[in-house]
PDB file of C-alpha atoms in Angstrom:
ATOM      1  CA  MET A  15    -167.657  -9.419 117.420  1.00  0.00           C
ATOM      2  CA  SER A  16    -170.644  -7.475 116.114  1.00  0.00           C
ATOM      3  CA  GLU A  17    -173.720  -9.144 114.808  1.00  0.00           C
ATOM      4  CA  SER A  18    -175.149  -7.868 111.594  1.00  0.00           C
ATOM      5  CA  VAL A  19    -178.845  -7.257 111.721  1.00  0.00           C
ATOM      6  CA  GLU A  20    -180.427  -7.970 108.408  1.00  0.00           C
ATOM      7  CA  ILE A  21    -183.296  -5.693 107.502  1.00  0.00           C
ATOM      8  CA  THR A  22    -185.731  -7.585 105.368  1.00  0.00           C
ATOM      9  CA  ILE A  23    -187.981  -6.211 102.669  1.00  0.00           C
ATOM     10  CA  ALA A  24    -190.895  -6.974 104.997  1.00  0.00           C
ATOM     11  CA  ASP A  25    -189.323  -4.701 107.641  1.00  0.00           C
ATOM     12  CA  LYS A  26    -188.739  -2.036 105.028  1.00  0.00           C
ATOM     13  CA  ILE A  27    -192.379  -2.300 103.960  1.00  0.00           C
ATOM     14  CA  ASP A  28    -193.487  -1.831 107.574  1.00  0.00           C
ATOM     15  CA  THR A  29    -191.211   1.183 107.968  1.00  0.00           C
ATOM     16  CA  ALA A  30    -192.394   2.650 104.676  1.00  0.00           C
ATOM     17  CA  LEU A  31    -196.031   2.200 105.700  1.00  0.00           C
ATOM     18  CA  SER A  32    -195.412   3.949 109.017  1.00  0.00           C
ATOM     19  CA  GLU A  33    -193.576   6.849 107.395  1.00  0.00           C
ATOM     20  CA  MET A  34    -196.108   7.204 104.605  1.00  0.00           C
ATOM     21  CA  ALA A  35    -198.994   7.252 107.084  1.00  0.00           C
ATOM     22  CA  ALA A  36    -197.177   9.807 109.259  1.00  0.00           C
ATOM     23  CA  ASN A  37    -196.484  12.019 106.225  1.00  0.00           C
ATOM     24  CA  ASN A  38    -200.018  11.530 104.911  1.00  0.00           C
ATOM     25  CA  GLU A  39    -198.669  10.139 101.634  1.00  0.00           C
ATOM     26  CA  LYS A  40    -200.910   8.048  99.428  1.00  0.00           C
ATOM     27  CA  ILE A  41    -200.621   4.406 100.410  1.00  0.00           C
ATOM     28  CA  ASN A  42    -200.957   1.565  97.914  1.00  0.00           C
ATOM     29  CA  VAL A  43    -198.738  -1.246  96.635  1.00  0.00           C
ATOM     30  CA  SER A  44    -197.372   0.897  93.806  1.00  0.00           C
ATOM     31  CA  GLN A  45    -196.409   3.779  96.090  1.00  0.00           C
ATOM     32  CA  VAL A  46    -194.791   1.469  98.660  1.00  0.00           C
ATOM     33  CA  ALA A  47    -192.814  -0.286  95.905  1.00  0.00           C
ATOM     34  CA  LYS A  48    -191.776   3.051  94.427  1.00  0.00           C
ATOM     35  CA  ARG A  49    -190.629   4.295  97.838  1.00  0.00           C
ATOM     36  CA  LEU A  50    -188.516   1.159  98.336  1.00  0.00           C
ATOM     37  CA  GLY A  51    -187.143   1.196  94.805  1.00  0.00           C
ATOM     38  CA  ILE A  52    -188.586  -2.179  93.919  1.00  0.00           C
ATOM     39  CA  SER A  53    -191.291  -3.354  91.552  1.00  0.00           C
ATOM     40  CA  ASN A  54    -194.895  -4.058  92.464  1.00  0.00           C
ATOM     41  CA  SER A  55    -194.443  -7.652  91.445  1.00  0.00           C
ATOM     42  CA  ALA A  56    -191.553  -8.038  93.902  1.00  0.00           C
ATOM     43  CA  ILE A  57    -193.928  -7.248  96.752  1.00  0.00           C
ATOM     44  CA  TYR A  58    -196.619  -9.593  95.412  1.00  0.00           C
ATOM     45  CA  LYS A  59    -194.107 -12.370  94.683  1.00  0.00           C
ATOM     46  CA  PHE A  60    -191.684 -12.212  97.622  1.00  0.00           C
ATOM     47  CA  ASN A  61    -193.787 -10.605 100.359  1.00  0.00           C
ATOM     48  CA  PRO A  62    -197.436 -11.532  99.726  1.00  0.00           C
ATOM     49  CA  GLU A  63    -198.030 -11.547 103.497  1.00  0.00           C
ATOM     50  CA  LYS A  64    -197.552  -7.741 103.446  1.00  0.00           C
ATOM     51  CA  ILE A  65    -200.362  -7.101 100.953  1.00  0.00           C
ATOM     52  CA  PRO A  66    -203.043  -7.214 103.701  1.00  0.00           C
ATOM     53  CA  ASP A  67    -200.905  -4.818 105.782  1.00  0.00           C
ATOM     54  CA  ILE A  68    -200.709  -2.392 102.863  1.00  0.00           C
ATOM     55  CA  GLN A  69    -204.451  -2.709 102.235  1.00  0.00           C
ATOM     56  CA  THR A  70    -205.183  -2.164 105.927  1.00  0.00           C
ATOM     57  CA  ALA A  71    -202.991   0.954 105.997  1.00  0.00           C
ATOM     58  CA  GLN A  72    -204.712   2.144 102.818  1.00  0.00           C
ATOM     59  CA  LYS A  73    -208.161   1.623 104.390  1.00  0.00           C
ATOM     60  CA  ARG A  74    -207.062   3.314 107.603  1.00  0.00           C
ATOM     61  CA  GLN A  75    -205.846   6.294 105.591  1.00  0.00           C
ATOM     62  CA  LYS A  76    -209.130   6.419 103.674  1.00  0.00           C
ATOM     63  CA  HIS A  77    -211.166   6.292 106.914  1.00  0.00           C
ATOM     64  CA  LYS A  78    -209.011   9.024 108.414  1.00  0.00           C
ATOM     65  CA  ALA A  79    -209.593  11.232 105.362  1.00  0.00           C
ATOM     66  CA  GLU A  80    -213.339  10.518 105.529  1.00  0.00           C
ATOM     67  CA  ALA A  81    -213.390  11.336 109.249  1.00  0.00           C
ATOM     68  CA  ILE A  82    -211.616  14.622 108.582  1.00  0.00           C
ATOM     69  CA  ALA A  83    -214.083  15.404 105.785  1.00  0.00           C
ATOM     70  CA  VAL A  84    -217.043  14.571 108.035  1.00  0.00           C
ATOM     71  CA  GLY A  85    -215.560  16.645 110.842  1.00  0.00           C
ATOM     72  CA  THR A  86    -215.029  19.548 108.463  1.00  0.00           C
ATOM     73  CA  GLU A  87    -218.566  19.175 107.147  1.00  0.00           C
ATOM     74  CA  ASN A  88    -219.902  19.067 110.713  1.00  0.00           C
ATOM     75  CA  GLU A  89    -218.045  22.246 111.596  1.00  0.00           C
ATOM     76  CA  GLN A  90    -219.355  23.894 108.456  1.00  0.00           C
ATOM     77  CA  LEU A  91    -222.906  22.831 109.291  1.00  0.00           C
ATOM     78  CA  LYS A  92    -222.516  24.089 112.869  1.00  0.00           C
ATOM     79  CA  LYS A  93    -221.383  27.468 111.548  1.00  0.00           C
ATOM     80  CA  GLU A  94    -224.313  27.534 109.153  1.00  0.00           C
ATOM     81  CA  VAL A  95    -226.740  26.683 111.966  1.00  0.00           C
ATOM     82  CA  GLU A  96    -225.291  29.458 114.133  1.00  0.00           C
ATOM     83  CA  SER A  97    -225.552  31.877 111.220  1.00  0.00           C
ATOM     84  CA  LEU A  98    -229.171  30.861 110.638  1.00  0.00           C
ATOM     85  CA  LYS A  99    -229.952  31.263 114.343  1.00  0.00           C
ATOM     86  CA  LYS A 100    -228.479  34.761 114.259  1.00  0.00           C
ATOM     87  CA  SER A 101    -230.416  35.587 111.095  1.00  0.00           C
ATOM     88  CA  ASN A 102    -233.554  34.239 112.735  1.00  0.00           C
ATOM     89  CA  LEU A 103    -233.015  36.503 115.740  1.00  0.00           C
ATOM     90  CA  ASP A 104    -232.382  39.451 113.429  1.00  0.00           C
ATOM     91  CA  TYR A 105    -235.608  38.718 111.555  1.00  0.00           C
ATOM     92  CA  LYS A 106    -237.520  38.360 114.820  1.00  0.00           C
ATOM     93  CA  GLU A 107    -236.255  41.781 115.903  1.00  0.00           C
ATOM     94  CA  LEU A 108    -237.180  43.215 112.507  1.00  0.00           C
ATOM     95  CA  ALA A 109    -240.631  41.624 112.696  1.00  0.00           C
ATOM     96  CA  GLU A 110    -241.158  43.111 116.170  1.00  0.00           C
ATOM     97  CA  ASP A 111    -240.048  46.548 114.929  1.00  0.00           C
ATOM     98  CA  LEU A 112    -242.444  46.272 112.004  1.00  0.00           C
ATOM     99  CA  ARG A 113    -245.277  45.183 114.320  1.00  0.00           C
ATOM    100  CA  THR A 114    -244.646  48.230 116.493  1.00  0.00           C
ATOM    101  CA  GLN A 115    -244.479  50.492 113.450  1.00  0.00           C
ATOM    102  CA  ASN A 116    -247.634  48.905 112.036  1.00  0.00           C
ATOM    103  CA  GLN A 117    -249.494  49.472 115.312  1.00  0.00           C
ATOM    104  CA  SER A 118    -248.361  53.100 115.351  1.00  0.00           C
ATOM    105  CA  LEU A 119    -249.482  53.600 111.752  1.00  0.00           C
ATOM    106  CA  TRP A 120    -252.816  51.935 112.471  1.00  0.00           C
ATOM    107  CA  GLU A 121    -253.383  54.311 115.389  1.00  0.00           C
ATOM    108  CA  HIS A 122    -252.489  57.254 113.148  1.00  0.00           C
ATOM    109  CA  ILE A 123    -254.922  56.051 110.458  1.00  0.00           C
ATOM    110  CA  GLN A 124    -257.675  55.831 113.074  1.00  0.00           C
ATOM    111  CA  GLN A 125    -256.924  59.403 114.189  1.00  0.00           C
ATOM    112  CA  VAL A 126    -257.068  60.599 110.573  1.00  0.00           C
ATOM    113  CA  TYR A 127    -260.434  58.855 110.055  1.00  0.00           C
ATOM    114  CA  ASN A 128    -261.767  60.384 113.278  1.00  0.00           C
ATOM    115  CA  MET A 129    -260.639  63.825 112.072  1.00  0.00           C
ATOM    116  CA  TYR A 130    -262.263  63.120 108.690  1.00  0.00           C
ATOM    117  CA  ASP A 131    -265.501  62.122 110.419  1.00  0.00           C
ATOM    118  CA  GLU A 132    -265.419  65.366 112.434  1.00  0.00           C
ATOM    119  CA  VAL A 133    -264.720  67.478 109.324  1.00  0.00           C
ATOM    120  CA  LEU A 134    -267.454  65.652 107.425  1.00  0.00           C
ATOM    121  CA  ALA A 135    -269.938  66.211 110.248  1.00  0.00           C
ATOM    122  CA  GLU A 136    -268.974  69.896 110.353  1.00  0.00           C
ATOM    123  CA  ARG A 137    -269.328  70.169 106.563  1.00  0.00           C
ATOM    124  CA  ASN A 138    -272.727  68.500 106.677  1.00  0.00           C
ATOM    125  CA  GLY A 139    -273.746  70.938 109.413  1.00  0.00           C
ATOM    126  CA  PHE A 140    -272.662  73.897 107.241  1.00  0.00           C
ATOM    127  CA  ALA A 141    -274.502  72.426 104.245  1.00  0.00           C
ATOM    128  CA  GLU A 142    -277.688  72.077 106.289  1.00  0.00           C
ATOM    129  CA  ARG A 143    -277.403  75.679 107.529  1.00  0.00           C
ATOM    130  CA  LEU A 144    -276.845  76.969 103.996  1.00  0.00           C
ATOM    131  CA  LYS A 145    -279.774  74.952 102.790  1.00  0.00           C
ATOM    132  CA  HIS A 146    -282.033  76.578 105.350  1.00  0.00           C
ATOM    133  CA  GLY A 147    -280.538  79.980 104.806  1.00  0.00           C
ATOM    134  CA  LEU A 148    -278.987  80.541 108.166  1.00  0.00           C
TER     135      LEU A 148
END
């Protein structure tokens, strides 16, 4: 003699909640009712004790989505920080190259001024000799 196991709407709601959470389907009273082929009011009227379960599953799903979004945002921010660090290093290298180039140019300018001073002194010497008729 086999016993018949009666599956209640409450059990079906629990199963639906588990499946919907596993499949990442939107969870609310309307979606659970739709999945079971019953009306929203049937859940509210005949299984009001399941409303908190549905709301809890809905909140859990929302928190999971928020956690994923935060995790994604964190990863994005980490990538941005790494990119900025690399850019910072690149700019530091560029700044050092420009400092070296600037120092080299400054030394060259000083050499040019020294040569100018020498040419000017020589010119002044020639001018003095011409002035005195030598």
